[in-house]
Short mmCIF file of N, CA and C in Angstrom, two decimals:
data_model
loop_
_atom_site.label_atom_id
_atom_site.label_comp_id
_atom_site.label_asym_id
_atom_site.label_seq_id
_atom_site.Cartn_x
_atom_site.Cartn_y
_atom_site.Cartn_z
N UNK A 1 98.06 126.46 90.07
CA UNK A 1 98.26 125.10 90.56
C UNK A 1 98.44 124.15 89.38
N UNK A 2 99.11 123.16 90.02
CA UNK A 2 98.79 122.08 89.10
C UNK A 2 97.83 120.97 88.91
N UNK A 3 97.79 120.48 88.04
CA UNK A 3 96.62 119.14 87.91
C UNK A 3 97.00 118.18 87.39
N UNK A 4 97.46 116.99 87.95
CA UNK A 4 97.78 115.56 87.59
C UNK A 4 96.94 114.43 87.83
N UNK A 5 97.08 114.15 86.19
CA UNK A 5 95.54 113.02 86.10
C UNK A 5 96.25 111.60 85.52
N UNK A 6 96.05 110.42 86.11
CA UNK A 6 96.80 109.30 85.78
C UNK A 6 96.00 108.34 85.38
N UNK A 7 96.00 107.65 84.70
CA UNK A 7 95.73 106.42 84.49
C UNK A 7 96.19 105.43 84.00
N UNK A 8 95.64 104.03 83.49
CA UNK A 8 96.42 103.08 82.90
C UNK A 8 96.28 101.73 83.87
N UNK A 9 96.02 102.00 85.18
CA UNK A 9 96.10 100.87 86.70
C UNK A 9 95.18 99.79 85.71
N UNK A 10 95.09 98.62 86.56
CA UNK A 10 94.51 97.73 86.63
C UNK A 10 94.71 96.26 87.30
N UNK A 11 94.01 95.77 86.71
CA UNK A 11 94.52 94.00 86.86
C UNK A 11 95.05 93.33 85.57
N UNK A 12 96.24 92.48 86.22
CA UNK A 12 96.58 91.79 85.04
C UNK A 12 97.14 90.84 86.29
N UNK A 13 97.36 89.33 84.97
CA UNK A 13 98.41 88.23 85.61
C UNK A 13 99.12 88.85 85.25
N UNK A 14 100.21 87.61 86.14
CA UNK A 14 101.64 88.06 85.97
C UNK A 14 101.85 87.69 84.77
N UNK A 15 102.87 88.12 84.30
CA UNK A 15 103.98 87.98 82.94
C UNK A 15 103.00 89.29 82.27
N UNK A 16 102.35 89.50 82.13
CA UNK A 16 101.47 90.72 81.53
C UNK A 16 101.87 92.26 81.89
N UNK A 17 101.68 93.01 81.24
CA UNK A 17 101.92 94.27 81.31
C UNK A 17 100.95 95.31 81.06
N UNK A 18 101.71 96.34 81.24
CA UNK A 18 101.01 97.39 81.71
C UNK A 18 101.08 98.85 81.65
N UNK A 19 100.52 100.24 80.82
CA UNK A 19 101.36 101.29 81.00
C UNK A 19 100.62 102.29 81.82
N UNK A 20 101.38 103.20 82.24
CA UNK A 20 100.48 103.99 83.29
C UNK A 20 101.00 105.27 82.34
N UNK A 21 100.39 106.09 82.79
CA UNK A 21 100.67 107.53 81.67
C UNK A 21 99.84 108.89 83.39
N UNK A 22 100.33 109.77 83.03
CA UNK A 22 100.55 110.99 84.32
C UNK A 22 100.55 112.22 82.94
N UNK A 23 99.22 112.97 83.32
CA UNK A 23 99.69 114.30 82.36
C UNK A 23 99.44 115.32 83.47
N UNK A 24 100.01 116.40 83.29
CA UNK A 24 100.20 116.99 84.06
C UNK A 24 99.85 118.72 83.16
N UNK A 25 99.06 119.60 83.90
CA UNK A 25 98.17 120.59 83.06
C UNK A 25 98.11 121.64 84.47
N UNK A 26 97.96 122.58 83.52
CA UNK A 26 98.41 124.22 84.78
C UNK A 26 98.78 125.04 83.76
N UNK A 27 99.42 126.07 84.72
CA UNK A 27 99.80 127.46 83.66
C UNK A 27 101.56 127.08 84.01
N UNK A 28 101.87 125.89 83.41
CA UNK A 28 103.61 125.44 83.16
C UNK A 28 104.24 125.79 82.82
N UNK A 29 105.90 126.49 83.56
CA UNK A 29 106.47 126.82 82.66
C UNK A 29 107.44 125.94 82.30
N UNK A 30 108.06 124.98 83.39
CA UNK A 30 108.98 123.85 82.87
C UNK A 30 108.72 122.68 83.78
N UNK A 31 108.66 121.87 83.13
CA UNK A 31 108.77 120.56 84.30
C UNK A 31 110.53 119.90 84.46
N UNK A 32 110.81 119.57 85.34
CA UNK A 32 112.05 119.21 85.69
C UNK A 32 111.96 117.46 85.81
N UNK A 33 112.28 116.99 87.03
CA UNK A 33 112.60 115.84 87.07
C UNK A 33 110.82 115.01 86.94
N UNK A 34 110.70 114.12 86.60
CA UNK A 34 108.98 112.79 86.35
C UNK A 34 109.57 112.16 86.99
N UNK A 35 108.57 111.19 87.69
CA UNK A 35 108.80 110.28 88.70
C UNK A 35 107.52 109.13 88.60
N UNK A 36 107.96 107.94 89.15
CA UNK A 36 107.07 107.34 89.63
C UNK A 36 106.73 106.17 90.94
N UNK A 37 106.31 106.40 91.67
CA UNK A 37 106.73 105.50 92.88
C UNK A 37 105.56 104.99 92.96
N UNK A 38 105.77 103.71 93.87
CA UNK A 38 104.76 102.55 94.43
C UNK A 38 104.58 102.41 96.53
N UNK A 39 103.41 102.07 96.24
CA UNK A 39 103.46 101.90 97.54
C UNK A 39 102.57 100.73 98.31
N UNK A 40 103.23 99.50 98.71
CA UNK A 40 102.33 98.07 98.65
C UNK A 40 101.75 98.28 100.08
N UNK A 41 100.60 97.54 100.54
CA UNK A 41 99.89 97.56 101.56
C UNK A 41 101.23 97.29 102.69
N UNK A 42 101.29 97.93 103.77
CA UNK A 42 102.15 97.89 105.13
C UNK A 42 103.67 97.91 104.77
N UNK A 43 103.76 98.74 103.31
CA UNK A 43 105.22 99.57 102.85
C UNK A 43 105.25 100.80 102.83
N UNK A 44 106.71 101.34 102.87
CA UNK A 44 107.07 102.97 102.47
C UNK A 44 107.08 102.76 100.93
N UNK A 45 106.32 104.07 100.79
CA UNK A 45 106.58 104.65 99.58
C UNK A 45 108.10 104.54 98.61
N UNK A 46 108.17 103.97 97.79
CA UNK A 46 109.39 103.96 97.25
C UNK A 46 109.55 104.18 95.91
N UNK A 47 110.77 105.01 95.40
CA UNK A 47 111.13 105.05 93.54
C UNK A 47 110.75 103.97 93.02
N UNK A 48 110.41 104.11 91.97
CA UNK A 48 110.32 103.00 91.11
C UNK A 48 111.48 103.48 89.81
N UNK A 49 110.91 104.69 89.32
CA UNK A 49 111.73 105.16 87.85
C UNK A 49 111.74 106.55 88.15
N UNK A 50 112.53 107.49 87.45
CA UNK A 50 113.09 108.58 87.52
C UNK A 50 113.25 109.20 86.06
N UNK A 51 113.09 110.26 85.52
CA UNK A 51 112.89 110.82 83.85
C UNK A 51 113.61 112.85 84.34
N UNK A 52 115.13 113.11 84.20
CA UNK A 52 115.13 114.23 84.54
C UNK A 52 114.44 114.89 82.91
N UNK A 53 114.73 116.48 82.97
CA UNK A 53 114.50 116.79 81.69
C UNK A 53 115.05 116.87 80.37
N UNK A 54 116.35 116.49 80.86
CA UNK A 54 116.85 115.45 79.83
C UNK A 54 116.88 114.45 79.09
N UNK A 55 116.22 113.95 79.38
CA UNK A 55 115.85 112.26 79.09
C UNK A 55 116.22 111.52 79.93
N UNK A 56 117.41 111.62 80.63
CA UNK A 56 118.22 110.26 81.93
C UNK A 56 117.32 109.92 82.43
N UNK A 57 117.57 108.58 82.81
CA UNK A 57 116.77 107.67 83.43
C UNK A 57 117.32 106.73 84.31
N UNK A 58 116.63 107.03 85.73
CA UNK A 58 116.97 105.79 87.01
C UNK A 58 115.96 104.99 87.16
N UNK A 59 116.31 103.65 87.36
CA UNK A 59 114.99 102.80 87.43
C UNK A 59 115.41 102.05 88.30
N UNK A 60 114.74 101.27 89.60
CA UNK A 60 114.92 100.81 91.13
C UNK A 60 115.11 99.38 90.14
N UNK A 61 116.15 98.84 91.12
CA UNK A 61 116.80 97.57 90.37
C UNK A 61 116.13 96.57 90.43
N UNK A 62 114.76 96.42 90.74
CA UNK A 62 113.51 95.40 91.49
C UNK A 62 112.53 95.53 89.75
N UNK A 63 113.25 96.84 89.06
CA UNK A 63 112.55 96.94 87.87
C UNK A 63 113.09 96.95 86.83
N UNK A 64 114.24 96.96 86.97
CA UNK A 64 115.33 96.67 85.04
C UNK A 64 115.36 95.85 84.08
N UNK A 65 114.73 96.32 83.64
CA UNK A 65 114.87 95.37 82.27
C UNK A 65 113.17 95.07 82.66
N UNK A 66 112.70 95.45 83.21
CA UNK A 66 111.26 95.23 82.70
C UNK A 66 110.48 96.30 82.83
N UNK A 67 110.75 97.36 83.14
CA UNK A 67 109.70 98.88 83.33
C UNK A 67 110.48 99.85 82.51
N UNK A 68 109.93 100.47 81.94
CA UNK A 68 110.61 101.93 81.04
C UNK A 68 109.75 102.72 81.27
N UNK A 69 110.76 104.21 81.72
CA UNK A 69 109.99 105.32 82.19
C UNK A 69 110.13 106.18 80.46
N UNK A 70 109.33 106.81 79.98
CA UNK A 70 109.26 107.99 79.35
C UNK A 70 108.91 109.32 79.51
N UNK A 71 109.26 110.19 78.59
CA UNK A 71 108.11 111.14 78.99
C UNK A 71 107.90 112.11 77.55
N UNK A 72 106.92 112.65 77.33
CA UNK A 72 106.72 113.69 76.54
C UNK A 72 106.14 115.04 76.73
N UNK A 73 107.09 115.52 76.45
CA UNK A 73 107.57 117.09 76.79
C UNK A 73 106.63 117.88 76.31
N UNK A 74 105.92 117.79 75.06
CA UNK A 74 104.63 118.41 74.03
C UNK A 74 103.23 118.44 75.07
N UNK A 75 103.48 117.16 75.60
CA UNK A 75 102.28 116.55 76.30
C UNK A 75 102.19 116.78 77.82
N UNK A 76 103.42 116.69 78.34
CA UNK A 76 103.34 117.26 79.44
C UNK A 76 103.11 116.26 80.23
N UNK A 77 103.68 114.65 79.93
CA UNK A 77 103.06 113.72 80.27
C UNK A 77 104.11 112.78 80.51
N UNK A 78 104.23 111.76 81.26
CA UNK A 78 104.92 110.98 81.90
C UNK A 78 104.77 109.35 82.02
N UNK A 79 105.39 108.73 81.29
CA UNK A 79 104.52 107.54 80.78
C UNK A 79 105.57 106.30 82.03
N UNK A 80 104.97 105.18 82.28
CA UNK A 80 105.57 103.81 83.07
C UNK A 80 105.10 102.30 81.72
N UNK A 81 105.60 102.16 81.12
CA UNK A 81 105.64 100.97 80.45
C UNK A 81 106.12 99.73 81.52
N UNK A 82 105.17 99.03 82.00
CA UNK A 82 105.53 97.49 82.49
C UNK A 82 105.46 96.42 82.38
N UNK A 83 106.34 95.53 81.81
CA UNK A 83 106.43 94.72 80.93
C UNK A 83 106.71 93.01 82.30
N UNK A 84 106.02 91.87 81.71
CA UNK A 84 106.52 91.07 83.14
C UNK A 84 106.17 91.50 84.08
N UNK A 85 105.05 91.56 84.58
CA UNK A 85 105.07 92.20 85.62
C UNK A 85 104.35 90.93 86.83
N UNK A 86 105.26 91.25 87.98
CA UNK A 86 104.99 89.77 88.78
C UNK A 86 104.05 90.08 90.40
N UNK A 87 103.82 89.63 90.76
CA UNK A 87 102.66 89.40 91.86
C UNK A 87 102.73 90.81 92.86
N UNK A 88 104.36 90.92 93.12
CA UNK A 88 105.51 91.90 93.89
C UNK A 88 105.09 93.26 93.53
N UNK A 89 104.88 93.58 92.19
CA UNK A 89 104.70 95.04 91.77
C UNK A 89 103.26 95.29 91.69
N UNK A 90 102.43 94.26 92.58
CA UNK A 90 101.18 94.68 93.23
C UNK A 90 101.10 96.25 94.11
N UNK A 91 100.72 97.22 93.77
CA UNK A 91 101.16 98.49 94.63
C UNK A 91 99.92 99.82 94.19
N UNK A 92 99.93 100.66 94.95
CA UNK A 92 98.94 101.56 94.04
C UNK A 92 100.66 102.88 93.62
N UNK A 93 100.27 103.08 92.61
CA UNK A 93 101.44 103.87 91.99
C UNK A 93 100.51 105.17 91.45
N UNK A 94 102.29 106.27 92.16
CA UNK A 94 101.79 107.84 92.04
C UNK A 94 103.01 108.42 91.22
N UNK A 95 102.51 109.19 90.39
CA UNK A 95 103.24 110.16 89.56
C UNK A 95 104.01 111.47 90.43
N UNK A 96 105.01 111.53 90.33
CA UNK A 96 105.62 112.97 91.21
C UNK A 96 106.37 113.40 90.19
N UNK A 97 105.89 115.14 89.95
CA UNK A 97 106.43 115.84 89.08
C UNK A 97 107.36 117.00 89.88
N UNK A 98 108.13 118.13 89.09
CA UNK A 98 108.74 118.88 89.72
C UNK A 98 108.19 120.41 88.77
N UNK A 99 107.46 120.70 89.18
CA UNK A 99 107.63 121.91 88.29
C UNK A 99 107.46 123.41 87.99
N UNK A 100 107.49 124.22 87.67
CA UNK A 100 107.85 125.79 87.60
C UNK A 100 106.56 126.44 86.78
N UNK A 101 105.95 126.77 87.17
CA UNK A 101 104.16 127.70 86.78
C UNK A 101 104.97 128.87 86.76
N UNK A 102 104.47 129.51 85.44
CA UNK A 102 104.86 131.02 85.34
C UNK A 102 105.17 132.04 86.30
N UNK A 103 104.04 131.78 87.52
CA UNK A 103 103.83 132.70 88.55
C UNK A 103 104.66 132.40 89.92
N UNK A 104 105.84 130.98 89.77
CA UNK A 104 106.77 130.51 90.46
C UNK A 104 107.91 131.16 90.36
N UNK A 105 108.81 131.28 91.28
CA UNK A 105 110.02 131.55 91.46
C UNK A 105 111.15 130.34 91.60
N UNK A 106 110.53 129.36 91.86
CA UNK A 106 111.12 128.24 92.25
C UNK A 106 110.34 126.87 91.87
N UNK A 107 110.41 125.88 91.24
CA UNK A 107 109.88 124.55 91.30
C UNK A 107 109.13 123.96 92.08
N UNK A 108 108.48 123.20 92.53
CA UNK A 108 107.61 122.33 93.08
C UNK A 108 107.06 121.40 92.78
N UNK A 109 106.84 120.42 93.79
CA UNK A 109 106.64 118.99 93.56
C UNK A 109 105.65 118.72 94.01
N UNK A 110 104.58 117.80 92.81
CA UNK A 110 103.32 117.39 92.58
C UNK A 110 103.33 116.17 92.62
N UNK A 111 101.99 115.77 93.09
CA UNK A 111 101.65 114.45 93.43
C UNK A 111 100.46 113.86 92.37
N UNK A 112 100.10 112.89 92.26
CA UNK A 112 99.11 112.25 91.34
C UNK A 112 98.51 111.72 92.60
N UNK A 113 97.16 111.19 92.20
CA UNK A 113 96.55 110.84 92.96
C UNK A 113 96.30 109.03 93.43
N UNK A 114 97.54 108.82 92.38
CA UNK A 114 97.53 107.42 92.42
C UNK A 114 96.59 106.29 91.66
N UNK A 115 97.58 105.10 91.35
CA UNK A 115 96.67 104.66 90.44
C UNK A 115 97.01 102.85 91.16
N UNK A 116 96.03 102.16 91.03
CA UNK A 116 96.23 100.75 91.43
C UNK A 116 96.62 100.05 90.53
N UNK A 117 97.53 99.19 90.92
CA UNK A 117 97.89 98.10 89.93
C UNK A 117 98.04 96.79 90.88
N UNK A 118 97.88 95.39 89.92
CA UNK A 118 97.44 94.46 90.58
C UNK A 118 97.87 93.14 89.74
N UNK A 119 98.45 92.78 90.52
CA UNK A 119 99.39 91.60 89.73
C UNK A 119 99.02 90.08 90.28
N UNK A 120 97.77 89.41 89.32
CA UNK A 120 97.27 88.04 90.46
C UNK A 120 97.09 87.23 89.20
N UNK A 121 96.95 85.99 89.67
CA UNK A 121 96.66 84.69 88.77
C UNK A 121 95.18 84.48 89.37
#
């Protein structure tokens, strides 16, 4: 199995920022696409940023130019840099990985357990 441990949530005002970081630990053999989505009280779950294993990067247009997804490959870890961040991107946010354990034939997709973030004056 896998094990995804996140942190980074909190409170901040707005204009303040924020990074969330997702490592992800098992018997791995590749991780594929990092993810990170939000989900605000009486919303669907939605993308926020996207990291294939390439480096490419999709980021939901509610976040450009102010969120950068990373990731490091050594680490196994999946980082959300949020920069500006306004009342709106109040949400608890989950890490979704894709990935291939030695003892896989095929990929699979992992969840984090979520982390709160909180955007108030």
């Amino acid at each position: 199995q896998v094990q995804l441990v996140e942190s980074g949530g909190g409170s901040v005002q707005p204009g303040g920022s924020l990074r969330l970081s997702c490592a992800a630990s098992g018997s791995i053999f590749s991780i594929n696409d990092m993810a990170w989505y939000r989900q605000a009280p009486g919303k669907e779950r939605e993308l926020v940023a996207r990291i294939d294993s390439g480096g490419s990067t999709n980021l939901a247009d509610s976040v450009k130019g102010r969120f950068t997804i990373s990731r490091d490959n050594a680490k196994n870890t999946v980082y959300l840099q949020m920069n500006s961040l306004k009342p709106e991107d109040t949400a608890v946010y989950y890490c979704r990985v894709v990935v291939r354990l030695y003892t896989d034939t095929y990929p699979r997709q992992y969840w984090g357990q979520g982390t709160q973030v909180t955007v108030s004056s």
